[in-house]
Coordinates of C-alpha atoms in Angstrom, one line a residue:
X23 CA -13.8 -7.8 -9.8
X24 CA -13.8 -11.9 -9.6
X25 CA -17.6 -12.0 -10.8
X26 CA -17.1 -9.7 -13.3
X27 CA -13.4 -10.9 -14.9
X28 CA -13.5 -14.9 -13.6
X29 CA -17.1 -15.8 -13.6
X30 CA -16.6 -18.0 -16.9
X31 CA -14.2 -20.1 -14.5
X32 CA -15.5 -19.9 -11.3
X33 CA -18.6 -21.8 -10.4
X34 CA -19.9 -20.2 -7.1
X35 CA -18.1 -17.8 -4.7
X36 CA -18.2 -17.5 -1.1
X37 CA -17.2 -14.0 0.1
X38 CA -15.7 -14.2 3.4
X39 CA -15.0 -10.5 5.5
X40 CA -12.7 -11.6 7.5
X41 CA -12.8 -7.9 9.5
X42 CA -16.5 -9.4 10.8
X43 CA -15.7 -13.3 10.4
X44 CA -13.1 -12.8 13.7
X45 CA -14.9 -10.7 16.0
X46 CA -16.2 -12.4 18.8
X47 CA -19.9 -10.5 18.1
X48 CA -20.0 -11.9 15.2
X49 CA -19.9 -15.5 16.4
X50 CA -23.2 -16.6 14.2
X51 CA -22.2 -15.0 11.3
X52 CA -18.9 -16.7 11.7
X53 CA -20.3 -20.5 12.5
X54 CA -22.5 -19.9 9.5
X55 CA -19.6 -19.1 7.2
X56 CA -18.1 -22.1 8.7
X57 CA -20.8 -24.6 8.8
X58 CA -21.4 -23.7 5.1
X59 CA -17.5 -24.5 3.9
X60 CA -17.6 -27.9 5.8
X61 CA -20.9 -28.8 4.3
X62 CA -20.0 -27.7 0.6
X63 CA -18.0 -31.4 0.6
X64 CA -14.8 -29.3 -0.4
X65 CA -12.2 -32.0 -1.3
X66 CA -8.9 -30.0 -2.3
X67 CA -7.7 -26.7 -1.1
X68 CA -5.8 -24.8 -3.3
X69 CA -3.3 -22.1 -1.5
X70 CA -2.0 -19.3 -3.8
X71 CA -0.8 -17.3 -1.0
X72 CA 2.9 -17.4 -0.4
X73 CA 2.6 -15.4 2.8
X74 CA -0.1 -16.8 5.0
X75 CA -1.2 -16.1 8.2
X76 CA -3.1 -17.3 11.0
X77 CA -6.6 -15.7 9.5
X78 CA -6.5 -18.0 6.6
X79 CA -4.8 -21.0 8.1
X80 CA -8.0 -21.1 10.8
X81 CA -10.5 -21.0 7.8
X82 CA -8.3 -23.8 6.1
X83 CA -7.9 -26.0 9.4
X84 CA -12.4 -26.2 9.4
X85 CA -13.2 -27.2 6.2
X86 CA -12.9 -30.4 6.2
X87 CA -10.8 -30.4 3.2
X88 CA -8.3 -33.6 3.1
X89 CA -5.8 -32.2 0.0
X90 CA -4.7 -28.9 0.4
X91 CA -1.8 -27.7 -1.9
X92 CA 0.3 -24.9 -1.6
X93 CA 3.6 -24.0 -2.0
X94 CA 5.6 -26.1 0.4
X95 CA 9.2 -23.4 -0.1
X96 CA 9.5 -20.9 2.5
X97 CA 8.3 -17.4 1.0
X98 CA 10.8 -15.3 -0.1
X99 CA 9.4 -12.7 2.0
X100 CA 8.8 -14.5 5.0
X101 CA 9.5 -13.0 8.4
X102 CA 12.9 -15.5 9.1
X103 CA 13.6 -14.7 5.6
X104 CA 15.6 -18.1 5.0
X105 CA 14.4 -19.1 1.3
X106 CA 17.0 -17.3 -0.8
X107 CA 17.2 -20.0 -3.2
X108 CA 13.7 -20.8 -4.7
X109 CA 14.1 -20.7 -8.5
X110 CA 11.3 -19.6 -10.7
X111 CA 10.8 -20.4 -15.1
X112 CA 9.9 -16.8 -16.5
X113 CA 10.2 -17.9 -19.8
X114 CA 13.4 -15.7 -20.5
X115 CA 12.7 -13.0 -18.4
X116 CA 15.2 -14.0 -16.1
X117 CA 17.5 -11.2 -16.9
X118 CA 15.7 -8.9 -14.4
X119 CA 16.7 -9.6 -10.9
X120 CA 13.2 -8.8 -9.7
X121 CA 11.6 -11.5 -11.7
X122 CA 12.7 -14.4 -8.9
X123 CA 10.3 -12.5 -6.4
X124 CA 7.8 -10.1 -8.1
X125 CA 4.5 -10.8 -6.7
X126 CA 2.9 -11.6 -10.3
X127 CA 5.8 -14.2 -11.4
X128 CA 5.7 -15.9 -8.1
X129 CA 1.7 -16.2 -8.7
X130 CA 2.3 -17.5 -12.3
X131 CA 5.3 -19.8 -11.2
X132 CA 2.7 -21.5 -8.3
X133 CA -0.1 -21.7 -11.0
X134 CA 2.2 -23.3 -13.8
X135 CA 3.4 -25.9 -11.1
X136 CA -0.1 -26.4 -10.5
X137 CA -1.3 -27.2 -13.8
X138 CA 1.8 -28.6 -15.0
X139 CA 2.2 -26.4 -17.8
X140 CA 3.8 -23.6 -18.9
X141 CA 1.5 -20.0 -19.0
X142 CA 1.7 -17.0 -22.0
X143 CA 0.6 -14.7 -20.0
X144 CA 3.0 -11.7 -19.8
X145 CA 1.1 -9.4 -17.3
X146 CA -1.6 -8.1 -15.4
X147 CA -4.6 -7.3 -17.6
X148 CA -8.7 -7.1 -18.0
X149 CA -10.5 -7.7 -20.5
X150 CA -12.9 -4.9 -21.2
X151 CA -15.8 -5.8 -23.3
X152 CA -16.3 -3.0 -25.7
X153 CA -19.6 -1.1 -25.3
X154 CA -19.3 -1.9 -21.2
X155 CA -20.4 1.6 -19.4
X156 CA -19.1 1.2 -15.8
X157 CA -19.3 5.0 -14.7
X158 CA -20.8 8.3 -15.5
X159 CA -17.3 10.0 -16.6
X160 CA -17.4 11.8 -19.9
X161 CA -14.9 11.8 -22.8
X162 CA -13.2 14.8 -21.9
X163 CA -9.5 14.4 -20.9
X164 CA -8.5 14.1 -17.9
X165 CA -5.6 12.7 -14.7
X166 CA -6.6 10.7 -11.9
X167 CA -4.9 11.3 -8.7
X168 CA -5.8 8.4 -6.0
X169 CA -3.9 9.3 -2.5
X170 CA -5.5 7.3 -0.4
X171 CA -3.4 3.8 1.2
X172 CA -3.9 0.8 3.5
X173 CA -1.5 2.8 5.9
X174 CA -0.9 6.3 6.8
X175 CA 3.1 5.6 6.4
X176 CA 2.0 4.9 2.7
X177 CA 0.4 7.8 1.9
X178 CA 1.9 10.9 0.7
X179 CA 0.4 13.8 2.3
X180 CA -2.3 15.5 0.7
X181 CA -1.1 18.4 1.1
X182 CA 1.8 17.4 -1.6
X183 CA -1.3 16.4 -4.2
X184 CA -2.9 19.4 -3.9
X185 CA 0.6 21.4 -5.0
X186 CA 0.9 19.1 -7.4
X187 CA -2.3 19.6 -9.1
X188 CA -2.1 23.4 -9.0
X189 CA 1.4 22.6 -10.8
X190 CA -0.5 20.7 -13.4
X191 CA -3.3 23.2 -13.7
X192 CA -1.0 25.9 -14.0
X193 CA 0.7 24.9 -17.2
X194 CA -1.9 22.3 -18.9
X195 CA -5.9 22.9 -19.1
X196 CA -6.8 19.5 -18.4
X197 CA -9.3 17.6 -15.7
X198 CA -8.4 16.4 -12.9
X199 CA -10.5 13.6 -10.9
X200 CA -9.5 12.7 -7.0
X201 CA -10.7 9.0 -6.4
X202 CA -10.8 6.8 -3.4
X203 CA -13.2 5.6 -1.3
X204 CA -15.4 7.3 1.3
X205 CA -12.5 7.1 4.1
X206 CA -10.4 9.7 1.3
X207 CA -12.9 12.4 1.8
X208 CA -11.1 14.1 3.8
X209 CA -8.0 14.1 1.7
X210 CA -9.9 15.1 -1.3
X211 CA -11.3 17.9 0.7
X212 CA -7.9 19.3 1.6
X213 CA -6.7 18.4 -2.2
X214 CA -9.1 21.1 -3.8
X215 CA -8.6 23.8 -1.3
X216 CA -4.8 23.4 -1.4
X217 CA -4.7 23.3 -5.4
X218 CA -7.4 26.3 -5.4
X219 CA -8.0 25.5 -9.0
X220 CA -11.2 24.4 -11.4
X221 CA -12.0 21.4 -12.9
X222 CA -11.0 19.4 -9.7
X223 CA -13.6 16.6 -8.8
X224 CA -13.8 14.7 -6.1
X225 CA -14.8 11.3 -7.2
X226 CA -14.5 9.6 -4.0
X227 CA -16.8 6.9 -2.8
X228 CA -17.4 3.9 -1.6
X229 CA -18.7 2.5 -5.0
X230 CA -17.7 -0.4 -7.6
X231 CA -14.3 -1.0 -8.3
X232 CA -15.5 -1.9 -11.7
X233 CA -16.6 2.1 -12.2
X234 CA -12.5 2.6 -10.9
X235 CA -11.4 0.8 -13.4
X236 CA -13.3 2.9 -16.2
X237 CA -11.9 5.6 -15.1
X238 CA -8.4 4.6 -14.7
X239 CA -8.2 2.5 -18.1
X240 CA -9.7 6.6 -19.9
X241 CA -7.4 8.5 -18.2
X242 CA -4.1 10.1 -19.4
X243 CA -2.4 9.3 -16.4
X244 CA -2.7 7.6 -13.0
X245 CA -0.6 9.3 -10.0
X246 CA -1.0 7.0 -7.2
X247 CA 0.1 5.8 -3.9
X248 CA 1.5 2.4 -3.4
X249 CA -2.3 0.4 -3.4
X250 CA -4.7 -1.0 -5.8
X251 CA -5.0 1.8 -8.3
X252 CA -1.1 1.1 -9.1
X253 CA -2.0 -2.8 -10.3
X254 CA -5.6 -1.2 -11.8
X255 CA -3.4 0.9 -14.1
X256 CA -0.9 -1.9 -15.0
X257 CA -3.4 -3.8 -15.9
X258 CA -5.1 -1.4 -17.8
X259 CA -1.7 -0.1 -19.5
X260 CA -2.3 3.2 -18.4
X261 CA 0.2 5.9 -17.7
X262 CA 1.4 5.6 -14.3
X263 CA 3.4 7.2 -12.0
X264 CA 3.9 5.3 -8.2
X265 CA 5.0 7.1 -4.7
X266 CA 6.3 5.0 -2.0
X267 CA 8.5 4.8 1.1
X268 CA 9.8 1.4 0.1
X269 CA 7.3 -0.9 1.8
X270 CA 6.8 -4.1 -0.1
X271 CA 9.8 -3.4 -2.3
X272 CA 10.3 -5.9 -5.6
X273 CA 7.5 -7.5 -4.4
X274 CA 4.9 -5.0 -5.6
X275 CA 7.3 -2.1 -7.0
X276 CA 8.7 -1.3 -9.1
X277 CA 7.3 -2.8 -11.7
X278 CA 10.0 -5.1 -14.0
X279 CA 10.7 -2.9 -17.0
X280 CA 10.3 -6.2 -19.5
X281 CA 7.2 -6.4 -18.3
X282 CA 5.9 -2.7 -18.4
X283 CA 7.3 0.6 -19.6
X284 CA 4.8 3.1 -18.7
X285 CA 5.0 2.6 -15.0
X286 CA 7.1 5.4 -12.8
X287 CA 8.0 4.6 -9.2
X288 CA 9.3 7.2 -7.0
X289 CA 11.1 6.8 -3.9
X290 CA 12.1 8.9 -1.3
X291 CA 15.9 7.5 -1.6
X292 CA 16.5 8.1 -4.8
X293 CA 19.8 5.9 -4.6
X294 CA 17.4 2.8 -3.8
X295 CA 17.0 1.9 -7.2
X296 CA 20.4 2.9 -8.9
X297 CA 22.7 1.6 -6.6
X298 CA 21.0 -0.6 -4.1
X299 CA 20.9 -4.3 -4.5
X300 CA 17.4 -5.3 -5.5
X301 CA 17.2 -8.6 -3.1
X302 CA 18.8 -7.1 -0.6
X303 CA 16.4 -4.5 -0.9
X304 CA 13.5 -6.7 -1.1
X305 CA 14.6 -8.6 1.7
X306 CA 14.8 -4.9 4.0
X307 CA 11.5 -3.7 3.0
X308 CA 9.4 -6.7 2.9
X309 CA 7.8 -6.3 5.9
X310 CA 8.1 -2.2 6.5
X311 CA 9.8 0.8 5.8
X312 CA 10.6 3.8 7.6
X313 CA 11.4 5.9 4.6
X314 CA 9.2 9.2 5.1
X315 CA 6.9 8.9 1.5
X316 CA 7.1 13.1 2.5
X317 CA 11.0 13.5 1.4
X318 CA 9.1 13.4 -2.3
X319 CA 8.8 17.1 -3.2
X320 CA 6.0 18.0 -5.6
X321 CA 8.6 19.1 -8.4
X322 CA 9.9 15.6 -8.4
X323 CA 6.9 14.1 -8.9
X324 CA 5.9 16.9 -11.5
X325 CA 8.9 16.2 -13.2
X326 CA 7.8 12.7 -14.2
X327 CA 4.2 14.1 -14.6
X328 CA 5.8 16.1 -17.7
X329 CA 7.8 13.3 -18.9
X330 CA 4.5 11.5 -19.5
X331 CA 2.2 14.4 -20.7
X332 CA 4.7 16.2 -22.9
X333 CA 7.4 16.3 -25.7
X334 CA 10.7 17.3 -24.8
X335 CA 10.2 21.0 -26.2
X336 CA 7.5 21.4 -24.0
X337 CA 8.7 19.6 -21.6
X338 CA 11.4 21.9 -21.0
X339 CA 9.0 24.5 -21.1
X340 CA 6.9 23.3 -18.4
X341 CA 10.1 22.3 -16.3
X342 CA 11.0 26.1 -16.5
X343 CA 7.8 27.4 -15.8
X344 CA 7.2 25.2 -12.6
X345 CA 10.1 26.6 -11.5
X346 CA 9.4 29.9 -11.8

């Protein structure tokens, strides 16, 4: 995604995996990564991070670097949780109580203290280059559904997709494509056999992200976990409806509604969001939740499916339907 979107302000990249860069196998590889950052003459370090951790401090501590600049506030979200009282300019957005610690306005708040100037930007976005063929899907209509996670406490079961597609299928003729990566076979797998329906493709793969975001950005709506396919389709201003248990709560989710208004987060509590206290939610859920992601019922998220797909006659026809 960086050499595609940032290569007009990026001179060279230097990939580092850090899941081979720490194992003790992999020493040379490691020592190689290393001995090329100290000899690259780095002078400043620039940390955007607000949460760091011991991965990225050890990279940091051996390259030589003299200036390194970061945020010197505790994060909001770090594990003593003591900075309550860091203030950030939003440019009159401050009327939303998740604007002092959404993930995106704590990046822009670091970046204009950098620079020293104020930023424009509103949101999350890429900039597609018209004529830019990224994947082999067709023009024909269709929803994504991405169930895959970075943890299984993240990911509602698959079982629940493939209800919910039949659900779908039953009441609208329209595509459906199941993406992930090659470790979401398996869901996908269980996905078409629950939904027992056509025009259900598995799309998982370990391929480009850039062909993800093609199909995302074409697509009538997104229904995805809490993981990258929720930020693709903000970015992309494409319909999109989040499930979650909580975890990283007005840091990642919900989205600020001045900021988006095509972006649906469900929770399994649906009292989180209209009577809980956003940073006193934020502050619970930072660092886990044990919310079960399975207390959402496939009607509930079908509900919202309708709100996006449909007008309110029909909508009310597909409600009734679903429930018969």
């Amino acid at each position: 995604l960086a050499e595609k979107f940032d290569s007009n302000y990026i001179d060279k990249f230097i990939w580092i995996d850090t899941n081979n860069f720490f194992k003790k196998s992999e020493w040379a590889h490691t020592f190689s990564i290393l001995f090329k950052l100290h000899n690259s003459g780095f002078e400043t370090i620039i940390i955007p991070n607000d949460t760091r951790n011991w991965r990225s401090e050890y990279i940091v501590n051996h390259t030589g670097a003299k200036n390194i600049i970061m945020d010197k506030n505790d994060s909001f979200f770090s594990r003593n949780g003591s900075d309550t009282s860091v203030q950030y300019s939003h440019n009159g957005t401050n009327r939303n109580p998740l604007n002092s610690i959404f993930q995106f306005y704590r990046n822009k708040s670091f970046t204009e203290k950098l620079i020293r100037s104020s930023i424009s930007i509103q949101k999350p976005f890429f900039e597609i280059e018209r004529g830019d063929k990224l994947s082999d899907i067709t023009d024909t209509e269709y929803i994504v559904v991405f169930p895959g996670a970075s943890h299984i406490k993240k990911m509602w079961a698959a079982e629940n997709f493939g209800i919910l597609c039949k659900m779908i299928r039953d009441v609208k003729d329209i595509n459906i494509l199941i993406c992930g990566s090659d470790s979401d076979k398996a869901s996908a797998k269980k996905i078409l056999k629950i939904s027992g329906v056509k025009n259900i493709e598995d799309k998982t793969r370990d391929g480009s992200l850039l062909e993800l975001i093609e199909i995302i950005s074409k697509a009538k709506l997104l229904i995805t976990n809490d993981t990258c396919a929720l930020h693709i389709g903000a970015a992309l201003n494409t319909n999109t409806i989040c499930i979650t248990n909580g975890y990283h709560f007005g840091r990642f989710h919900p989205y600020p509604e001045d900021m988006l208004g095509y972006i649906k987060t469900i929770y399994p509590d649906k009292n989180l969001i209209i009577n809980g206290n956003f940073e006193l939610l934020a502050k619970k859920f930072h660092l886990s939740s044990e919310l079960d992601i399975n207390l959402i019922s496939p009607e509930e998220v079908f509900h919202s499916v309708s709100e996006f797909l449909q007008t309110d006659k029909q909508k009310e026809q597909l409600l009734n339907r679903a429930i018969e």
